[in-house]
Short mmCIF file of C-alpha atoms in Angstrom, two decimals:
data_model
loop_
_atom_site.label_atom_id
_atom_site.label_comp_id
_atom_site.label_asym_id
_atom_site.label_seq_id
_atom_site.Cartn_x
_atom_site.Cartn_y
_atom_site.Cartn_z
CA UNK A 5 55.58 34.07 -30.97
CA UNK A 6 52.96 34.17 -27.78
CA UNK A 7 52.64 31.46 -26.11
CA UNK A 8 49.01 30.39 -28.48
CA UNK A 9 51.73 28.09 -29.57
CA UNK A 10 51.55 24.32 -30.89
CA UNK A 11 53.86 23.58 -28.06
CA UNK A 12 54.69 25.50 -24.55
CA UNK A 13 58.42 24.52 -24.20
CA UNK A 14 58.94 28.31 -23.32
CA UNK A 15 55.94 28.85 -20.47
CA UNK A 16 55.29 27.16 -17.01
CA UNK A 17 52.49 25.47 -18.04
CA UNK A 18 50.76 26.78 -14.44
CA UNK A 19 51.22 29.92 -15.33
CA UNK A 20 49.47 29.27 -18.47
CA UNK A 21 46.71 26.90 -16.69
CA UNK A 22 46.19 30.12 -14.10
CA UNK A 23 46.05 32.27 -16.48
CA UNK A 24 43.41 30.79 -18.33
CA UNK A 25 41.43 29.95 -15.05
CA UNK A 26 41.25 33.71 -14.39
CA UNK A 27 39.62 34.40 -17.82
CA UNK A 28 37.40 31.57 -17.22
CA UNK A 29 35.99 32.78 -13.91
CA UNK A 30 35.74 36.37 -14.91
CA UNK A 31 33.54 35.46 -18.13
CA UNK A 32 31.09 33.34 -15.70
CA UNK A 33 30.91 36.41 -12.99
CA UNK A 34 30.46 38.97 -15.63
CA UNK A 35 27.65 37.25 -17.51
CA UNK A 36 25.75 36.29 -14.41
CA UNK A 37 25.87 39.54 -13.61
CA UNK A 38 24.66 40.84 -16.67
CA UNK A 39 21.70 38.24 -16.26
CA UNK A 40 20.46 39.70 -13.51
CA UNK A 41 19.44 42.32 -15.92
CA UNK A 42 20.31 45.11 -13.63
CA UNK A 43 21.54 47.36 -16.46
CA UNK A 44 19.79 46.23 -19.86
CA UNK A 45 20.37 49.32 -21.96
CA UNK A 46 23.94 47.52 -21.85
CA UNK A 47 23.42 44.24 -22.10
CA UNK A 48 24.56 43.21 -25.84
CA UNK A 49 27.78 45.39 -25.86
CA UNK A 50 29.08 43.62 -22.70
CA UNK A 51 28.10 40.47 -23.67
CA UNK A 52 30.08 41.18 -27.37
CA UNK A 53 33.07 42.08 -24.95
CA UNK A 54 32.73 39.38 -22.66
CA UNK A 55 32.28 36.71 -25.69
CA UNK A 56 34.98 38.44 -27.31
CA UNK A 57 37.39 37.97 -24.71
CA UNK A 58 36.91 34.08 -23.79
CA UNK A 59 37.36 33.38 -27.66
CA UNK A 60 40.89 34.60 -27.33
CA UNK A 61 41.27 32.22 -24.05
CA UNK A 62 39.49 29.50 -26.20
CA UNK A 63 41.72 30.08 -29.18
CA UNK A 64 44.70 29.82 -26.65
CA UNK A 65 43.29 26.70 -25.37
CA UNK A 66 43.10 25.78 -29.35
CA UNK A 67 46.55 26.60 -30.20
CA UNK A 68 48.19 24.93 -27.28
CA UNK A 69 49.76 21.30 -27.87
CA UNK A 70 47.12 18.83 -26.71
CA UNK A 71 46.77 18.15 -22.67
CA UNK A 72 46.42 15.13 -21.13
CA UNK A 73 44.87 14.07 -17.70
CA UNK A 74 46.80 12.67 -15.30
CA UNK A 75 44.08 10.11 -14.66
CA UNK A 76 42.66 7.61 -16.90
CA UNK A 77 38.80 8.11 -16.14
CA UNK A 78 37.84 11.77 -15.54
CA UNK A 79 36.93 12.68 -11.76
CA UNK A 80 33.34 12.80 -10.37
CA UNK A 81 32.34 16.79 -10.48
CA UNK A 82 29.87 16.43 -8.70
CA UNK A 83 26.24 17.58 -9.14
CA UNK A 84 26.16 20.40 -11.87
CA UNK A 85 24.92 23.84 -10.92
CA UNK A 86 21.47 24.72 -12.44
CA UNK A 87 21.61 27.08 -14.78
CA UNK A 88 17.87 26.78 -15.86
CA UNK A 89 17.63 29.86 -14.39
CA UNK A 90 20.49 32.12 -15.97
CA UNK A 91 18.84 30.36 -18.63
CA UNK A 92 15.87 32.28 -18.36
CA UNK A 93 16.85 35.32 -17.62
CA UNK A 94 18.99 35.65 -20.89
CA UNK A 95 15.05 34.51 -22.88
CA UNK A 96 14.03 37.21 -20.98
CA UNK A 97 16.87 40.33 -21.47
CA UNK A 98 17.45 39.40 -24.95
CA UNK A 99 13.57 39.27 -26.12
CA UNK A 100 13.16 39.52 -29.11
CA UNK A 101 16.41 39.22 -30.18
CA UNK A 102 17.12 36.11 -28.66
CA UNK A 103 16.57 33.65 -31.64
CA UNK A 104 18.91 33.94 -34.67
CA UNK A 105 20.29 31.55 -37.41
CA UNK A 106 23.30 30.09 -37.89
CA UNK A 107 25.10 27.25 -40.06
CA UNK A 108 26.11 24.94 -37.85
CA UNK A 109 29.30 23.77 -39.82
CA UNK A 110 30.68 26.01 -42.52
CA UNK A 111 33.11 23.16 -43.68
CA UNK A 112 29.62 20.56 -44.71
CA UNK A 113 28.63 21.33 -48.04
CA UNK A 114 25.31 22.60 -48.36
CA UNK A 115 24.63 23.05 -44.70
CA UNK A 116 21.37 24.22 -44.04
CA UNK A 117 21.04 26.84 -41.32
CA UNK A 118 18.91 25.75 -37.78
CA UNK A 119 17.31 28.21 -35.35
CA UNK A 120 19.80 28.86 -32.17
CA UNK A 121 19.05 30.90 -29.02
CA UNK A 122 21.78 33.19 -27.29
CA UNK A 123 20.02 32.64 -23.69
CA UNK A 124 20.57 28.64 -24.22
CA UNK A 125 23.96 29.78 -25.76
CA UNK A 126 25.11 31.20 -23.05
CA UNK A 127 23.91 28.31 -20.86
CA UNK A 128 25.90 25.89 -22.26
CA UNK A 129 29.04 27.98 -22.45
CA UNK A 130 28.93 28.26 -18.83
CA UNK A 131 27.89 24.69 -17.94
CA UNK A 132 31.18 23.58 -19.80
CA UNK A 133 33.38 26.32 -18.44
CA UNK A 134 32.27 25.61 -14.93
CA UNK A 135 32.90 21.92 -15.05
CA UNK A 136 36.56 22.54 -16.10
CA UNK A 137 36.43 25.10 -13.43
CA UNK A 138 35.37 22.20 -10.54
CA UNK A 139 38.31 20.18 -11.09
CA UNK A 140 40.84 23.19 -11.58
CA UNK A 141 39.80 24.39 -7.86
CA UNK A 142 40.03 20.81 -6.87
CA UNK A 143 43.47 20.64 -7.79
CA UNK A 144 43.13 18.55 -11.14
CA UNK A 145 44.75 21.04 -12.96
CA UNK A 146 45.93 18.90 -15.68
CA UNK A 147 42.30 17.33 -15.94
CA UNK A 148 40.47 21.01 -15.94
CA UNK A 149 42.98 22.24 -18.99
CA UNK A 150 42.13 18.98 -20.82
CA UNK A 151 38.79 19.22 -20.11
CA UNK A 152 38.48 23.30 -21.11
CA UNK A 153 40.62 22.26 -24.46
CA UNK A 154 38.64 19.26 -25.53
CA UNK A 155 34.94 21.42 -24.69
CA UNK A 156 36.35 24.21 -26.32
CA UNK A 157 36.85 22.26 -29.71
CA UNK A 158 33.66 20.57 -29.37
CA UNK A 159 31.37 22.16 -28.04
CA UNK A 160 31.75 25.70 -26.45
CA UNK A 161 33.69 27.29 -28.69
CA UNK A 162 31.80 27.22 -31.62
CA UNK A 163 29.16 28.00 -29.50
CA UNK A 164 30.56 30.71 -28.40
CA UNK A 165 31.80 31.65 -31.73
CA UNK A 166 28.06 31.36 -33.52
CA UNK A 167 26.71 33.64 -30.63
CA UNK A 168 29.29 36.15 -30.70
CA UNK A 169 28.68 36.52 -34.60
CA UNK A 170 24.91 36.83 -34.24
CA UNK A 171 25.28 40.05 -31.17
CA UNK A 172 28.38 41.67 -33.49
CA UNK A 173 25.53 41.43 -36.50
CA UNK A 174 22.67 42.48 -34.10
CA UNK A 175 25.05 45.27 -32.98
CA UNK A 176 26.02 46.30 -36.86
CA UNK A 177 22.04 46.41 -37.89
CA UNK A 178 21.65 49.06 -35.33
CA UNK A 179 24.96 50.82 -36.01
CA UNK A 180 24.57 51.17 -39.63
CA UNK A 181 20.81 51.95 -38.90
CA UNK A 182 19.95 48.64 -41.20
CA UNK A 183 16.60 46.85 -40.83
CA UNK A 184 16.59 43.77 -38.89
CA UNK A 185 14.81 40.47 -39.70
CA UNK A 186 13.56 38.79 -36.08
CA UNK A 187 12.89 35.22 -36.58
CA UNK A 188 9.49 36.02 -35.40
CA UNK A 189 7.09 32.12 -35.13
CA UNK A 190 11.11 30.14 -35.88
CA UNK A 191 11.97 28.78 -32.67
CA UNK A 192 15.23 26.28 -32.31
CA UNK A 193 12.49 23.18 -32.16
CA UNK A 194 10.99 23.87 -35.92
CA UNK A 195 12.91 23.02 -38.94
CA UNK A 196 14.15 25.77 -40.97
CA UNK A 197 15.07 23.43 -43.82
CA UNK A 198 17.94 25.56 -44.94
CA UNK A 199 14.54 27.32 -47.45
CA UNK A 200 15.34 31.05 -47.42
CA UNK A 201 11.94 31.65 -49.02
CA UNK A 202 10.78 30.55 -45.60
CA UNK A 203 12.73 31.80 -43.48
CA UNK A 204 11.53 35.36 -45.50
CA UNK A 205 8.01 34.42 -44.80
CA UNK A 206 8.65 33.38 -40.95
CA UNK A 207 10.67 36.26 -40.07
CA UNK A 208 9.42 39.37 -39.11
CA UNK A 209 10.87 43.22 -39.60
CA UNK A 210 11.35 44.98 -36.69
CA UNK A 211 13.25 47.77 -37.28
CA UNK A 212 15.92 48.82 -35.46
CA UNK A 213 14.75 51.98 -33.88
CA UNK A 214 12.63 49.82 -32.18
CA UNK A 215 15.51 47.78 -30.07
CA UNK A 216 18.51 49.55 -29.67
CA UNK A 217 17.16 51.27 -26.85
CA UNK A 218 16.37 48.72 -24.32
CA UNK A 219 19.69 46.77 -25.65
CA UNK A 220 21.79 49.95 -24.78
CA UNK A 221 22.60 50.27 -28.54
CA UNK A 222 21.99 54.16 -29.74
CA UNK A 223 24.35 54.97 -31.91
CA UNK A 224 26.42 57.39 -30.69
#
């Protein structure tokens, strides 16, 4: 087996702890560099790759036998970098594609689907990946896996997981040259109320001619 294992007894865990801060670090400096919106017409593939590959460092992360701090109380971070900003940018890149549905918890019976943003996914993915990142390059190495492990099951990596499955579908409507429904007037503060009828009425068609350019996704 690799070592996305229930138990490490085989790997140096900081080998394992490097590793993963590599991965980490590369996602954040590849999407902030895809924020700056320098190259649109590639945007959504690269961020499908990028996604793509922290899920495997997340489900690593998942596998692995559960870390614990070497301190009781988690170290002060610090202040936490803005990322109103990178925020922003991602509205801005990924307009109008930027709102999409998802179900938050596939496991709740019944669960009705709520209005989520890729620009404020993307956010919070790198809020949490850069806090785990402050107290790896402070030397709290067991406190930054913990930390990356714990936000990974909670709250990045189903983040990342619902916006990775929302650019693979945006990427297959354009591929297979399938109309796609914008959530055109749904926006993540109104309630979708898990009413299809309404979501038919809210959303609007823009076809897929009609985006795949500026997101860099002709079909080739």
């Amino acid at each position: 087996m690799s070592d996305a294992t229930l138990h490490n007894a085989t790997q140096d865990p900081d080998d394992f702890a490097v590793s993963v801060a590599d991965s980490i670090e590369s996602f954040i400096v590849a999407v902030t560099e895809v924020a700056k919106g320098d190259e649109p017409d590639s945007a959504v593939p690269f961020l499908l790759l990028e996604i793509s590959q922290l899920l495997l460092t997340g489900g690593r992360l998942g596998a692995h036998e559960d870390f614990v701090p070497d301190e009781r109380y988690e170290p002060d971070t610090g202040p936490e970098p803005d990322v109103d900003e990178l925020r922003e940018r991602f509205a801005t890149l990924l307009d109008p594609v930027d709102v999409y549905s998802e179900v938050f918890d596939p496991y709740v019976p019944r669960s009705e689907p709520v209005a989520c943003r890729i620009s404020d996914d993307l956010a919070d993915i790198i809020t949490d990946l850069r806090h785990g990142l402050a107290h790896y390059r402070a030397g709290r190495v067991s406190e930054a896996l913990w930390w990356w492990q714990f936000s990974y099951l909670s709250n990045w990596g189903p983040t990342a997981s619902a916006a990775l499955r929302a650019l693979q579908s945006l990427v297959a409507h354009v591929r297979l040259d399938q109309p796609l429904d914008a959530l055109d007037g749904l926006d993540t503060d109104s309630d979708a109320g898990g009413d299809e009828d309404r979501l038919a009425e809210e959303a609007g068609k823009v076809m897929a001619a009609e985006i795949a350019g500026p997101l860099g996704l002709r079909g080739v």
